[in-house]
Amino acid sequence: MLKKRYTAIILMTVFWGSQAYADGHKVAIASAHPLATAAGFEILDKGGNVFDAAVAVSAALAVVEPTGSGLGGGGYWLLHREKDGFETLIDGREKAPLAAHKAMYLDKDGQVIPKLSLDGALAAAIPGMPAGLVHLSEKYGKLPLADSLAPAIRYAQTGYAIGNRYLKMLKVRAELIKQYPATADIFLDNGKLPQPYSILRQPDLAHTLTQLAKSGRDGFYSGCMADKLVKGVNKAGGIWTKEDLESYQIAERKPVTGHYKGIKITSAAPSSSGGIVLIEALNILSGYDLQKTDEITRKHLITEAMRRAYHDRTLYLGDADFIDIPVKRLLNEDYAAGLRSSLRPDKALPSEMLSGEIEQQPEGTNTTHFSIIDEEGNRVAATLSINFPFGSGFVVAGTGVVLNDEMDDFSSLPGAMNGYGLVGGVANAIAPGKRMLSSMTPTFLETDTQVAVLGTPGGSRIISMVLLAALDFAKGNGPESWVQVPRFHHQFMPDVIEYEKGALSDAEITGLAAKGHQLKVARYPYGDMQAVLLNKANKSLSAASDKRGEGRAVVGH
Ligand code: DON
């Protein structure tokens, strides 16, 4: 019976997937879940534009991929409107509560209390996702918010069949979830893991989404909902106030841009480190002909570029509303040339040799990305997150909203590692109302003939994944190839190349070790890249969804 329903859902998806704009315009959507991709097409079919579709996909993902993002989290929407070339980054990143302070995750001896910034109500920052959806819809969409939220509300009410990926994530967080009855009620089956393909219904979440649809941001940040959230969070040891919710605002930021061998890169500005680190690494690599070097040298050079760019992430990056970031310098090609001058083709530079005093921090392990483009070139790249799978694991009873554990993306203590092994500095220290530094990297790549839209989840490895995909785009390959590129990663500290099993040949492993690199195979394949491409000359579209995940890429026609 359950399997039958699942089949029906997939068939509906295929049907919706064959639609595009009501007026016959073509659109490509790639997202981490077939039902989210279908929600995007449903809204286009109703007469929405790509921005309405982005609202629908974001909200649908909040329901059908509750492991990765949701109303209790935040994220970034990178937009391009073709008719006037307007581009913006909606920064809907969560903010630290106003009662947050530097030492909030430390014991009386000044040591980090393990898990306090990752599990439970104290780990939750003030969500930005509801405000982001409202803003995106009202300022850039054509349809009422209620229309764009309708598919998500329906999915939450009628339910959907959970997949294997969901179950894997649930297993990882099951012990945590068991501690919170409201969360366990939703996601566990009498305290146990549910069967694969069983139907998950989320009536409370449907209600919360309906309130958002009816009342806009007030439906989440004021009134009953705000009362309920503040009360519930505080009862569970959190520190939210009504003022935190009332005063939350998204920010619109100018995206960061750069150039690499004829490709224009447009990506996320701080509070995400994604765009700056990506462009800095590409600037370093622009001094080499990576197509002509042997594979070992190629991977060595890419690793060394990652090391240097992630090092600057550690030193300089944080919330631009709170600290001065030398953005111009970090994106400057001469600055990159200076970094390149320390790079030897035959030898790794140990990370400890890079200058600058470091203070460290941690980060999380789940998230989502989707990409949309229409044949005119209007587009959205969105990466959204609640941080670790199922965020903090905490749900305020009656809301259906899983709260994030994004506070772990701050530097809890200079020099300490976060959930992603990242070390952070003062630039990313906790402060009231501040946004924690992200690695999310929603990105556009553009040449005279092509426009690509891409991104992925994956914590600190997001940026290196997008970098490898950008280099694959530069080689002339298409989306199917970018999303499948075997991955390797270096983030300055720990000083090690982490690679997917099979991503490096035995000869490459030996060759890289001979240059002085430490290497470690990743426990699992990582990332879930979603990419779309427009060929400007003939307006043809293509799309691809990472085979590591369970997403769906569709070109409507
Ligand atoms: O903002 C960040 O960088 C992280 N919170 C993203 C987390 C993530 O991608 C987890 N994915 N596997």
Coordinates of C-alpha atoms and ligand atoms in Angstrom, one line a residue:
M1 CA 0.0 0.0 0.0
L2 CA 2.7 2.4 1.0
K3 CA 4.8 1.5 -1.9
K4 CA 1.8 2.1 -4.2
R5 CA 1.4 5.6 -2.8
Y6 CA 5.1 6.2 -3.3
T7 CA 4.8 5.1 -7.0
A8 CA 1.9 7.5 -7.4
I9 CA 3.9 10.4 -6.0
I10 CA 6.8 9.6 -8.4
L11 CA 4.3 9.5 -11.3
M12 CA 2.9 12.9 -10.3
T13 CA 6.4 14.2 -10.2
V14 CA 7.1 13.1 -13.7
F15 CA 3.8 14.6 -14.9
W16 CA 4.6 18.0 -13.2
G17 CA 8.1 17.7 -14.4
S18 CA 6.9 18.0 -18.0
Q19 CA 5.3 21.4 -17.4
A20 CA 7.0 24.7 -17.6
Y21 CA 5.7 28.3 -17.7
A22 CA 2.1 28.4 -18.6
D23 CA 3.1 30.4 -21.7
G24 CA 5.4 27.7 -22.9
H25 CA 8.7 29.2 -21.8
K26 CA 11.3 26.6 -21.0
V27 CA 12.8 26.2 -17.5
A28 CA 15.3 23.9 -15.8
I29 CA 15.1 23.0 -12.1
A30 CA 17.5 20.7 -10.2
S31 CA 16.8 20.1 -6.5
A32 CA 17.5 17.5 -3.8
H33 CA 14.0 16.0 -3.9
P34 CA 11.7 15.1 -6.8
L35 CA 8.7 16.7 -5.0
A36 CA 10.5 19.9 -4.6
T37 CA 11.4 20.1 -8.3
A38 CA 7.7 19.3 -9.0
A39 CA 6.6 22.1 -6.7
G40 CA 8.7 24.5 -8.8
F41 CA 7.1 23.5 -12.0
E42 CA 3.6 23.5 -10.5
I43 CA 4.1 27.2 -9.6
L44 CA 5.5 28.1 -13.1
D45 CA 2.5 26.4 -14.6
K46 CA 0.3 28.7 -12.5
G47 CA 2.0 31.7 -14.1
G48 CA 4.8 32.3 -11.6
N49 CA 8.3 33.4 -12.5
V50 CA 11.5 31.7 -11.5
F51 CA 11.5 33.6 -8.1
D52 CA 8.0 32.3 -7.3
A53 CA 9.3 28.9 -8.3
A54 CA 12.2 29.4 -5.9
V55 CA 9.8 30.1 -3.1
A56 CA 7.9 26.9 -3.9
V57 CA 11.0 24.8 -4.1
S58 CA 12.5 26.2 -0.9
A59 CA 9.2 25.6 1.0
A60 CA 8.8 22.1 -0.4
L61 CA 12.3 21.2 0.6
A62 CA 11.4 22.3 4.2
V63 CA 8.8 19.7 4.2
V64 CA 10.2 16.8 2.1
E65 CA 13.8 17.1 3.2
P66 CA 13.4 18.1 6.8
T67 CA 16.9 16.7 7.5
G68 CA 18.6 19.6 5.6
S69 CA 16.7 22.8 5.7
G70 CA 13.4 24.3 6.9
L71 CA 11.5 27.2 8.5
G72 CA 13.7 26.8 11.6
G73 CA 16.8 27.6 9.6
G74 CA 18.2 30.0 7.0
G75 CA 20.2 30.3 3.8
Y76 CA 21.0 32.3 0.7
W77 CA 19.1 33.0 -2.5
L78 CA 21.3 34.3 -5.3
L79 CA 19.1 36.0 -7.9
H80 CA 19.5 37.2 -11.5
R81 CA 16.8 39.1 -13.4
E82 CA 17.6 39.1 -17.1
K83 CA 15.7 42.1 -18.4
D84 CA 17.8 44.6 -16.4
G85 CA 20.7 42.4 -15.4
F86 CA 19.8 43.0 -11.7
E87 CA 21.6 40.6 -9.3
T88 CA 21.3 40.3 -5.6
L89 CA 22.0 37.9 -2.7
I90 CA 19.2 37.5 -0.2
D91 CA 21.0 36.8 3.0
G92 CA 18.5 35.0 5.1
R93 CA 21.1 33.6 7.4
E94 CA 20.2 33.0 11.0
K95 CA 21.3 35.5 13.7
A96 CA 22.6 34.9 17.2
P97 CA 19.9 35.7 19.8
L98 CA 20.4 39.1 21.6
A99 CA 21.3 37.3 24.8
A100 CA 24.1 35.4 23.1
H101 CA 27.6 36.0 24.3
K102 CA 31.1 34.9 23.6
A103 CA 31.4 32.4 26.4
M104 CA 28.0 30.8 26.1
Y105 CA 29.3 27.4 25.1
L106 CA 32.3 27.4 27.5
D107 CA 32.6 25.8 31.0
K108 CA 33.9 27.7 34.0
D109 CA 37.5 26.8 33.0
G110 CA 36.9 28.4 29.6
Q111 CA 36.8 25.1 27.7
V112 CA 34.2 24.3 25.1
I113 CA 31.3 22.1 26.4
P114 CA 30.9 19.4 23.8
K115 CA 27.7 19.5 21.8
L116 CA 26.2 22.5 23.5
S117 CA 26.3 24.5 20.2
L118 CA 25.0 21.5 18.2
D119 CA 22.2 19.8 20.2
G120 CA 19.1 21.2 21.7
A121 CA 17.5 24.6 22.1
L122 CA 20.6 26.6 23.1
A123 CA 22.2 25.7 19.7
A124 CA 19.4 27.4 17.8
A125 CA 19.8 30.8 16.3
I126 CA 17.0 33.1 15.1
P127 CA 15.6 31.6 11.9
G128 CA 15.9 33.6 8.6
M129 CA 14.1 31.2 6.3
P130 CA 10.5 32.4 6.8
A131 CA 11.5 36.1 6.4
G132 CA 13.6 35.1 3.3
L133 CA 10.6 33.3 1.7
V134 CA 8.3 36.3 2.3
H135 CA 10.8 38.8 1.0
L136 CA 11.6 36.7 -2.1
S137 CA 7.9 36.3 -2.9
E138 CA 6.8 39.9 -2.2
K139 CA 9.7 41.7 -3.8
Y140 CA 10.5 39.5 -6.8
G141 CA 7.6 37.1 -7.4
K142 CA 4.5 37.6 -9.4
L143 CA 2.1 35.3 -7.5
P144 CA 0.8 35.7 -3.9
L145 CA 2.9 34.0 -1.3
A146 CA 0.0 31.7 -0.5
D147 CA 0.1 30.3 -4.0
S148 CA 3.8 29.6 -3.9
L149 CA 3.5 27.9 -0.5
A150 CA 0.6 25.7 -1.5
P151 CA 2.5 22.7 -2.8
A152 CA 4.6 22.6 0.5
I153 CA 1.4 22.9 2.6
R154 CA -0.2 20.0 0.6
Y155 CA 2.9 17.8 1.0
A156 CA 2.9 18.5 4.8
Q157 CA -0.8 17.7 5.1
T158 CA -1.1 14.6 2.9
G159 CA 2.4 13.3 3.6
Y160 CA 5.2 11.9 1.4
A161 CA 7.2 8.7 1.3
I162 CA 10.5 8.9 3.1
G163 CA 13.6 7.7 1.3
N164 CA 16.8 5.9 2.2
R165 CA 18.8 9.1 2.5
Y166 CA 16.3 10.5 5.0
L167 CA 16.5 7.3 7.0
K168 CA 20.3 7.4 7.1
M169 CA 20.2 10.9 8.5
L170 CA 17.5 10.1 11.0
K171 CA 19.6 7.2 12.2
V172 CA 22.5 9.5 12.9
R173 CA 20.4 11.9 15.0
A174 CA 17.9 9.3 16.5
E175 CA 19.4 9.4 20.0
L176 CA 19.2 13.2 20.1
I177 CA 15.6 13.2 18.7
K178 CA 14.5 10.7 21.3
Q179 CA 15.3 13.4 24.0
Y180 CA 12.7 15.7 22.5
P181 CA 9.1 14.3 22.6
A182 CA 7.7 16.9 20.1
T183 CA 10.5 15.9 17.6
A184 CA 10.2 12.2 18.2
D185 CA 6.4 12.4 17.7
I186 CA 6.9 13.7 14.2
F187 CA 9.9 11.7 13.0
L188 CA 10.0 8.5 14.9
D189 CA 7.5 5.7 14.9
N190 CA 6.7 5.0 18.6
G191 CA 10.3 5.9 19.4
K192 CA 11.7 3.7 16.7
L193 CA 13.1 4.3 13.2
P194 CA 10.2 4.2 10.7
Q195 CA 10.1 1.7 7.8
P196 CA 11.5 2.8 4.5
Y197 CA 8.9 4.4 2.2
S198 CA 6.5 5.0 5.1
I199 CA 4.5 8.2 4.8
L200 CA 5.5 11.2 6.8
R201 CA 2.7 13.6 7.5
Q202 CA 3.5 16.9 9.3
P203 CA 0.1 18.6 10.2
D204 CA 1.7 21.1 12.6
L205 CA 4.2 22.2 9.9
A206 CA 1.3 22.5 7.5
H207 CA -0.4 24.8 10.0
T208 CA 2.7 27.0 10.5
L209 CA 3.2 27.3 6.7
T210 CA -0.5 28.3 6.4
Q211 CA 0.0 31.0 9.0
L212 CA 3.0 32.3 7.0
A213 CA 0.9 32.2 3.8
K214 CA -1.9 34.1 5.5
S215 CA 0.0 36.7 7.5
G216 CA 3.4 36.9 5.9
R217 CA 6.3 37.4 8.3
D218 CA 4.0 38.2 11.2
G219 CA 2.7 34.6 10.9
F220 CA 6.1 33.5 12.2
Y221 CA 7.9 36.4 13.9
S222 CA 5.0 37.9 15.9
G223 CA 1.8 37.0 17.7
C224 CA 0.9 33.4 18.8
M225 CA 3.7 31.7 16.9
A226 CA 6.4 34.0 18.4
D227 CA 4.9 33.4 21.9
K228 CA 5.0 29.7 21.4
L229 CA 8.5 29.6 20.0
V230 CA 10.0 31.8 22.7
K231 CA 8.3 30.0 25.5
G232 CA 9.2 26.5 24.1
V233 CA 12.8 27.4 23.4
N234 CA 13.3 28.9 26.9
K235 CA 11.7 26.1 28.7
A236 CA 14.2 23.8 26.9
G237 CA 17.3 25.9 28.0
G238 CA 17.4 28.3 25.1
I239 CA 17.7 32.1 25.2
W240 CA 15.3 33.5 22.7
T241 CA 13.2 36.6 23.3
K242 CA 10.2 38.1 21.4
E243 CA 12.5 41.0 20.5
D244 CA 14.8 38.5 18.7
L245 CA 12.0 37.4 16.5
E246 CA 10.4 40.9 15.9
S247 CA 13.7 42.4 15.0
Y248 CA 15.0 39.7 12.6
Q249 CA 15.6 41.1 9.1
I250 CA 17.0 39.5 6.0
A251 CA 19.7 41.5 4.2
E252 CA 20.1 42.1 0.5
R253 CA 23.8 42.1 -0.4
K254 CA 25.8 42.7 -3.5
P255 CA 27.1 39.3 -4.7
V256 CA 30.8 38.9 -5.0
T257 CA 32.2 38.5 -8.5
G258 CA 35.4 37.5 -10.1
H259 CA 36.9 36.2 -13.4
Y260 CA 38.6 33.0 -14.3
K261 CA 39.8 32.3 -17.8
G262 CA 36.9 34.0 -19.5
I263 CA 34.3 32.9 -17.0
K264 CA 32.5 35.4 -14.8
I265 CA 31.8 34.0 -11.3
T266 CA 29.0 35.4 -9.2
S267 CA 28.6 34.0 -5.7
A268 CA 27.6 34.6 -2.1
A269 CA 29.0 37.5 -0.2
P270 CA 29.6 37.5 3.6
S271 CA 27.9 36.4 5.9
S272 CA 28.9 33.4 3.7
S273 CA 32.6 32.8 3.1
G274 CA 31.6 30.8 -0.1
G275 CA 32.1 33.4 -2.8
I276 CA 35.3 35.0 -1.5
V277 CA 37.0 31.7 -0.9
L278 CA 35.9 30.3 -4.3
I279 CA 37.1 33.3 -6.2
E280 CA 40.3 33.6 -4.3
A281 CA 41.2 30.0 -5.0
L282 CA 40.3 30.5 -8.7
N283 CA 42.4 33.6 -8.8
I284 CA 45.4 31.7 -7.5
L285 CA 44.8 28.9 -10.1
S286 CA 44.5 31.4 -13.0
G287 CA 48.3 31.5 -13.1
Y288 CA 48.5 27.9 -14.3
D289 CA 47.4 26.0 -17.3
L290 CA 45.6 23.1 -15.5
Q291 CA 44.7 21.4 -18.8
K292 CA 48.4 21.0 -19.6
T293 CA 49.8 19.8 -16.2
D294 CA 49.9 16.1 -15.3
E295 CA 47.1 15.0 -12.9
I296 CA 49.3 14.8 -9.8
T297 CA 50.5 18.4 -10.3
R298 CA 47.0 19.5 -11.1
K299 CA 45.6 18.2 -7.9
H300 CA 48.5 19.5 -5.9
L301 CA 48.0 23.0 -7.3
I302 CA 44.3 22.9 -6.6
T303 CA 45.0 21.7 -3.1
E304 CA 47.5 24.5 -2.5
A305 CA 45.0 27.0 -3.7
M306 CA 42.3 25.6 -1.4
R307 CA 44.7 25.7 1.5
R308 CA 45.6 29.4 1.0
A309 CA 42.0 30.5 0.4
Y310 CA 40.6 28.6 3.4
H311 CA 43.4 30.1 5.5
D312 CA 42.1 33.6 4.7
R313 CA 38.6 32.4 5.5
T314 CA 39.9 31.6 9.0
L315 CA 41.6 34.9 9.4
Y316 CA 39.3 37.5 7.9
L317 CA 35.8 36.2 7.4
G318 CA 32.7 36.7 9.5
D319 CA 29.5 38.8 9.4
A320 CA 30.2 42.0 7.4
D321 CA 27.6 43.9 9.5
F322 CA 29.9 43.4 12.5
I323 CA 33.5 43.3 11.3
D324 CA 35.5 44.9 8.5
I325 CA 36.4 42.4 5.9
P326 CA 39.2 43.2 3.4
V327 CA 37.0 42.0 0.5
K328 CA 38.7 44.0 -2.2
R329 CA 42.1 42.7 -1.2
L330 CA 40.9 39.1 -0.9
L331 CA 39.4 39.2 -4.4
N332 CA 42.3 41.1 -6.0
E333 CA 44.3 39.2 -8.7
D334 CA 47.6 40.7 -7.6
Y335 CA 46.9 39.5 -4.1
A336 CA 46.4 36.1 -5.5
A337 CA 49.6 36.4 -7.5
G338 CA 51.4 37.1 -4.2
L339 CA 49.9 33.9 -2.7
R340 CA 50.9 32.0 -5.8
S341 CA 54.5 33.1 -5.4
S342 CA 54.7 30.9 -2.2
L343 CA 53.4 27.9 -4.1
R344 CA 55.9 25.3 -5.3
P345 CA 54.8 22.8 -7.9
D346 CA 56.9 20.1 -6.2
K347 CA 56.1 20.6 -2.6
A348 CA 53.2 21.1 -0.2
L349 CA 53.4 24.0 2.2
P350 CA 52.5 22.8 5.7
S351 CA 49.5 24.9 6.9
E352 CA 51.3 25.8 10.1
M353 CA 53.8 27.8 7.9
L354 CA 51.1 30.2 6.8
S355 CA 51.3 33.3 8.9
G356 CA 48.6 34.9 11.0
E357 CA 47.4 34.1 14.4
I358 CA 44.5 31.7 14.3
E359 CA 41.6 31.3 16.5
Q360 CA 39.2 28.5 15.7
Q361 CA 35.6 27.5 15.6
P362 CA 33.2 24.6 14.4
E363 CA 30.4 24.0 11.7
G364 CA 27.6 21.4 10.7
T365 CA 26.7 18.4 8.2
N366 CA 23.5 18.6 6.2
T367 CA 21.8 21.3 4.1
T368 CA 20.3 21.6 0.6
H369 CA 20.8 23.3 -2.7
F370 CA 18.6 24.0 -5.7
S371 CA 19.2 25.7 -9.1
I372 CA 16.7 27.2 -11.5
I373 CA 17.1 28.9 -14.8
D374 CA 14.7 29.8 -17.6
E375 CA 15.5 30.2 -21.3
E376 CA 15.7 34.0 -20.9
G377 CA 18.5 33.6 -18.3
N378 CA 16.4 34.5 -15.2
R379 CA 17.9 32.4 -12.4
V380 CA 18.1 31.4 -8.8
A381 CA 20.9 29.5 -6.9
A382 CA 19.8 28.8 -3.4
T383 CA 21.6 27.0 -0.6
L384 CA 19.5 26.5 2.6
S385 CA 20.3 24.9 5.9
I386 CA 19.5 24.0 9.4
N387 CA 23.1 22.9 9.8
F388 CA 23.5 19.3 11.1
P389 CA 20.9 16.6 10.0
F390 CA 17.7 17.6 11.8
G391 CA 19.4 20.8 13.1
S392 CA 19.4 21.0 16.8
G393 CA 16.9 18.1 17.0
F394 CA 14.6 20.4 18.9
V395 CA 11.0 21.2 17.9
V396 CA 8.7 23.4 19.9
A397 CA 5.5 21.3 20.4
G398 CA 2.7 22.3 18.1
T399 CA 4.9 24.2 15.5
G400 CA 6.3 21.3 13.4
V401 CA 9.4 23.5 12.9
V402 CA 12.8 21.8 13.5
L403 CA 15.1 24.5 14.9
N404 CA 18.6 24.9 13.5
D405 CA 21.9 24.3 15.3
E406 CA 23.6 27.0 13.3
M407 CA 25.2 28.6 16.4
D408 CA 27.9 25.9 15.9
D409 CA 29.1 27.8 12.8
F410 CA 30.4 30.6 15.1
S411 CA 33.8 30.3 16.7
S412 CA 32.9 29.1 20.2
L413 CA 36.5 29.5 21.2
P414 CA 39.5 30.8 19.3
G415 CA 41.4 27.8 18.1
A416 CA 38.7 25.1 18.7
M417 CA 37.4 23.1 15.9
N418 CA 33.7 23.1 15.0
G419 CA 31.4 20.3 13.7
Y420 CA 33.2 20.5 10.3
G421 CA 36.7 20.6 11.8
L422 CA 37.0 24.2 10.8
V423 CA 39.0 26.6 12.9
G424 CA 37.7 30.1 13.2
G425 CA 39.0 33.5 14.4
V426 CA 37.8 36.6 16.2
A427 CA 36.2 37.7 13.0
N428 CA 33.6 34.9 13.6
A429 CA 33.2 35.2 17.4
I430 CA 29.7 35.1 18.8
A431 CA 28.0 38.4 19.3
P432 CA 24.3 39.3 19.9
G433 CA 22.4 39.7 16.6
K434 CA 25.4 38.6 14.5
R435 CA 25.3 36.1 11.7
M436 CA 27.6 33.1 11.9
L437 CA 30.0 32.6 9.1
S438 CA 28.7 30.1 6.4
S439 CA 30.4 28.1 3.7
M440 CA 27.3 28.0 1.5
T441 CA 28.2 28.8 -2.1
P442 CA 25.2 29.4 -4.4
T443 CA 27.0 30.3 -7.7
F444 CA 26.5 31.5 -11.3
L445 CA 29.2 30.8 -13.9
E446 CA 28.9 32.7 -17.1
T447 CA 30.7 32.9 -20.5
D448 CA 29.7 34.6 -23.7
T449 CA 27.8 31.5 -24.7
Q450 CA 26.7 29.8 -21.4
V451 CA 25.2 30.4 -18.0
A452 CA 25.5 27.8 -15.2
V453 CA 23.8 27.8 -11.9
L454 CA 25.1 25.5 -9.2
G455 CA 25.7 24.7 -5.5
T456 CA 25.7 21.9 -3.0
P457 CA 25.4 21.1 0.7
G458 CA 28.4 19.7 2.5
G459 CA 29.6 22.0 5.3
S460 CA 33.1 23.3 4.9
R461 CA 33.5 21.1 1.8
I462 CA 30.9 23.1 -0.1
I463 CA 33.4 25.6 -1.4
S464 CA 35.9 23.0 -2.6
M465 CA 33.1 21.1 -4.3
V466 CA 31.9 24.2 -6.2
L467 CA 35.5 25.0 -7.0
L468 CA 36.0 21.5 -8.6
A469 CA 32.8 21.9 -10.5
A470 CA 33.8 25.3 -11.8
L471 CA 37.1 23.9 -13.0
D472 CA 35.2 21.1 -14.8
F473 CA 32.9 23.8 -16.4
A474 CA 36.1 25.5 -17.5
K475 CA 37.2 22.3 -19.2
G476 CA 34.1 22.5 -21.3
N477 CA 32.0 19.8 -19.6
G478 CA 28.3 20.0 -18.8
P479 CA 26.2 19.7 -15.6
E480 CA 26.1 15.9 -15.7
S481 CA 29.8 15.9 -15.4
W482 CA 30.2 18.8 -12.8
V483 CA 27.9 17.1 -10.3
Q484 CA 29.7 13.8 -10.6
V485 CA 33.3 15.1 -10.4
P486 CA 35.2 12.9 -7.9
R487 CA 35.9 15.1 -4.9
F488 CA 38.9 16.0 -2.8
H489 CA 39.2 18.8 -0.3
H490 CA 41.7 20.8 1.8
Q491 CA 40.6 23.4 4.3
F492 CA 43.9 24.6 5.6
M493 CA 43.3 23.0 9.0
P494 CA 43.4 20.1 9.6
D495 CA 46.4 19.9 7.2
V496 CA 45.1 17.0 5.2
I497 CA 43.6 16.2 1.8
E498 CA 40.3 14.4 2.3
Y499 CA 39.1 12.6 -0.8
E500 CA 36.2 10.4 -1.8
K501 CA 37.0 6.8 -2.2
G502 CA 38.2 6.4 -5.8
A503 CA 38.7 10.1 -6.4
L504 CA 42.5 9.7 -6.4
S505 CA 44.3 6.9 -8.2
D506 CA 47.0 5.0 -6.4
A507 CA 49.6 6.9 -8.4
E508 CA 48.1 10.2 -7.4
I509 CA 48.0 9.2 -3.8
T510 CA 51.7 8.3 -3.9
G511 CA 52.6 11.3 -6.0
L512 CA 50.8 13.7 -3.7
A513 CA 52.3 12.1 -0.6
A514 CA 55.7 12.5 -2.2
K515 CA 55.1 16.3 -2.4
G516 CA 54.5 16.3 1.4
H517 CA 50.7 16.0 1.6
Q518 CA 48.8 14.1 4.2
L519 CA 45.9 12.2 2.8
K520 CA 42.8 10.7 4.2
V521 CA 39.9 8.9 2.5
A522 CA 36.5 10.3 3.4
R523 CA 34.2 7.9 5.2
Y524 CA 31.4 8.5 2.7
P525 CA 30.9 10.2 -0.7
Y526 CA 29.8 13.7 0.1
G527 CA 27.7 16.6 -1.3
D528 CA 24.5 16.7 -3.3
M529 CA 25.1 19.1 -6.1
Q530 CA 22.3 20.5 -8.2
A531 CA 23.1 22.2 -11.4
V532 CA 21.5 23.7 -14.5
L533 CA 22.9 25.2 -17.7
L534 CA 21.6 27.6 -20.4
N535 CA 23.2 27.7 -23.8
K536 CA 22.6 31.3 -24.7
A537 CA 22.9 30.9 -28.5
N538 CA 20.2 28.3 -29.0
K539 CA 18.4 28.8 -25.6
S540 CA 18.8 25.1 -24.9
L541 CA 18.7 24.0 -21.2
S542 CA 20.2 21.1 -19.4
A543 CA 20.2 20.1 -15.7
A544 CA 21.7 17.5 -13.5
S545 CA 21.3 16.2 -10.0
D546 CA 24.1 14.6 -8.0
K547 CA 23.9 10.8 -8.1
R548 CA 25.1 10.7 -4.5
G549 CA 21.7 12.1 -3.5
E550 CA 18.1 11.4 -4.4
G551 CA 17.3 14.6 -6.2
R552 CA 15.6 15.3 -9.5
A553 CA 16.7 17.6 -12.4
V554 CA 14.1 18.4 -15.0
V555 CA 14.0 20.6 -18.1
G556 CA 10.4 21.6 -18.7
H557 CA 9.2 21.9 -22.3
Ligands
DON1 O1 26.5 27.4 6.7 C1 27.3 26.5 6.6 O2 28.4 26.5 6.1 C2 26.9 25.2 7.2 N1 25.9 25.4 8.2 C3 26.3 24.3 6.1 C4 26.0 22.9 6.6 C5 26.0 21.9 5.5 O3 26.2 22.1 4.4 C6 25.9 20.5 6.0 N2 25.9 19.6 4.8 N3 26.2 18.5 4.7

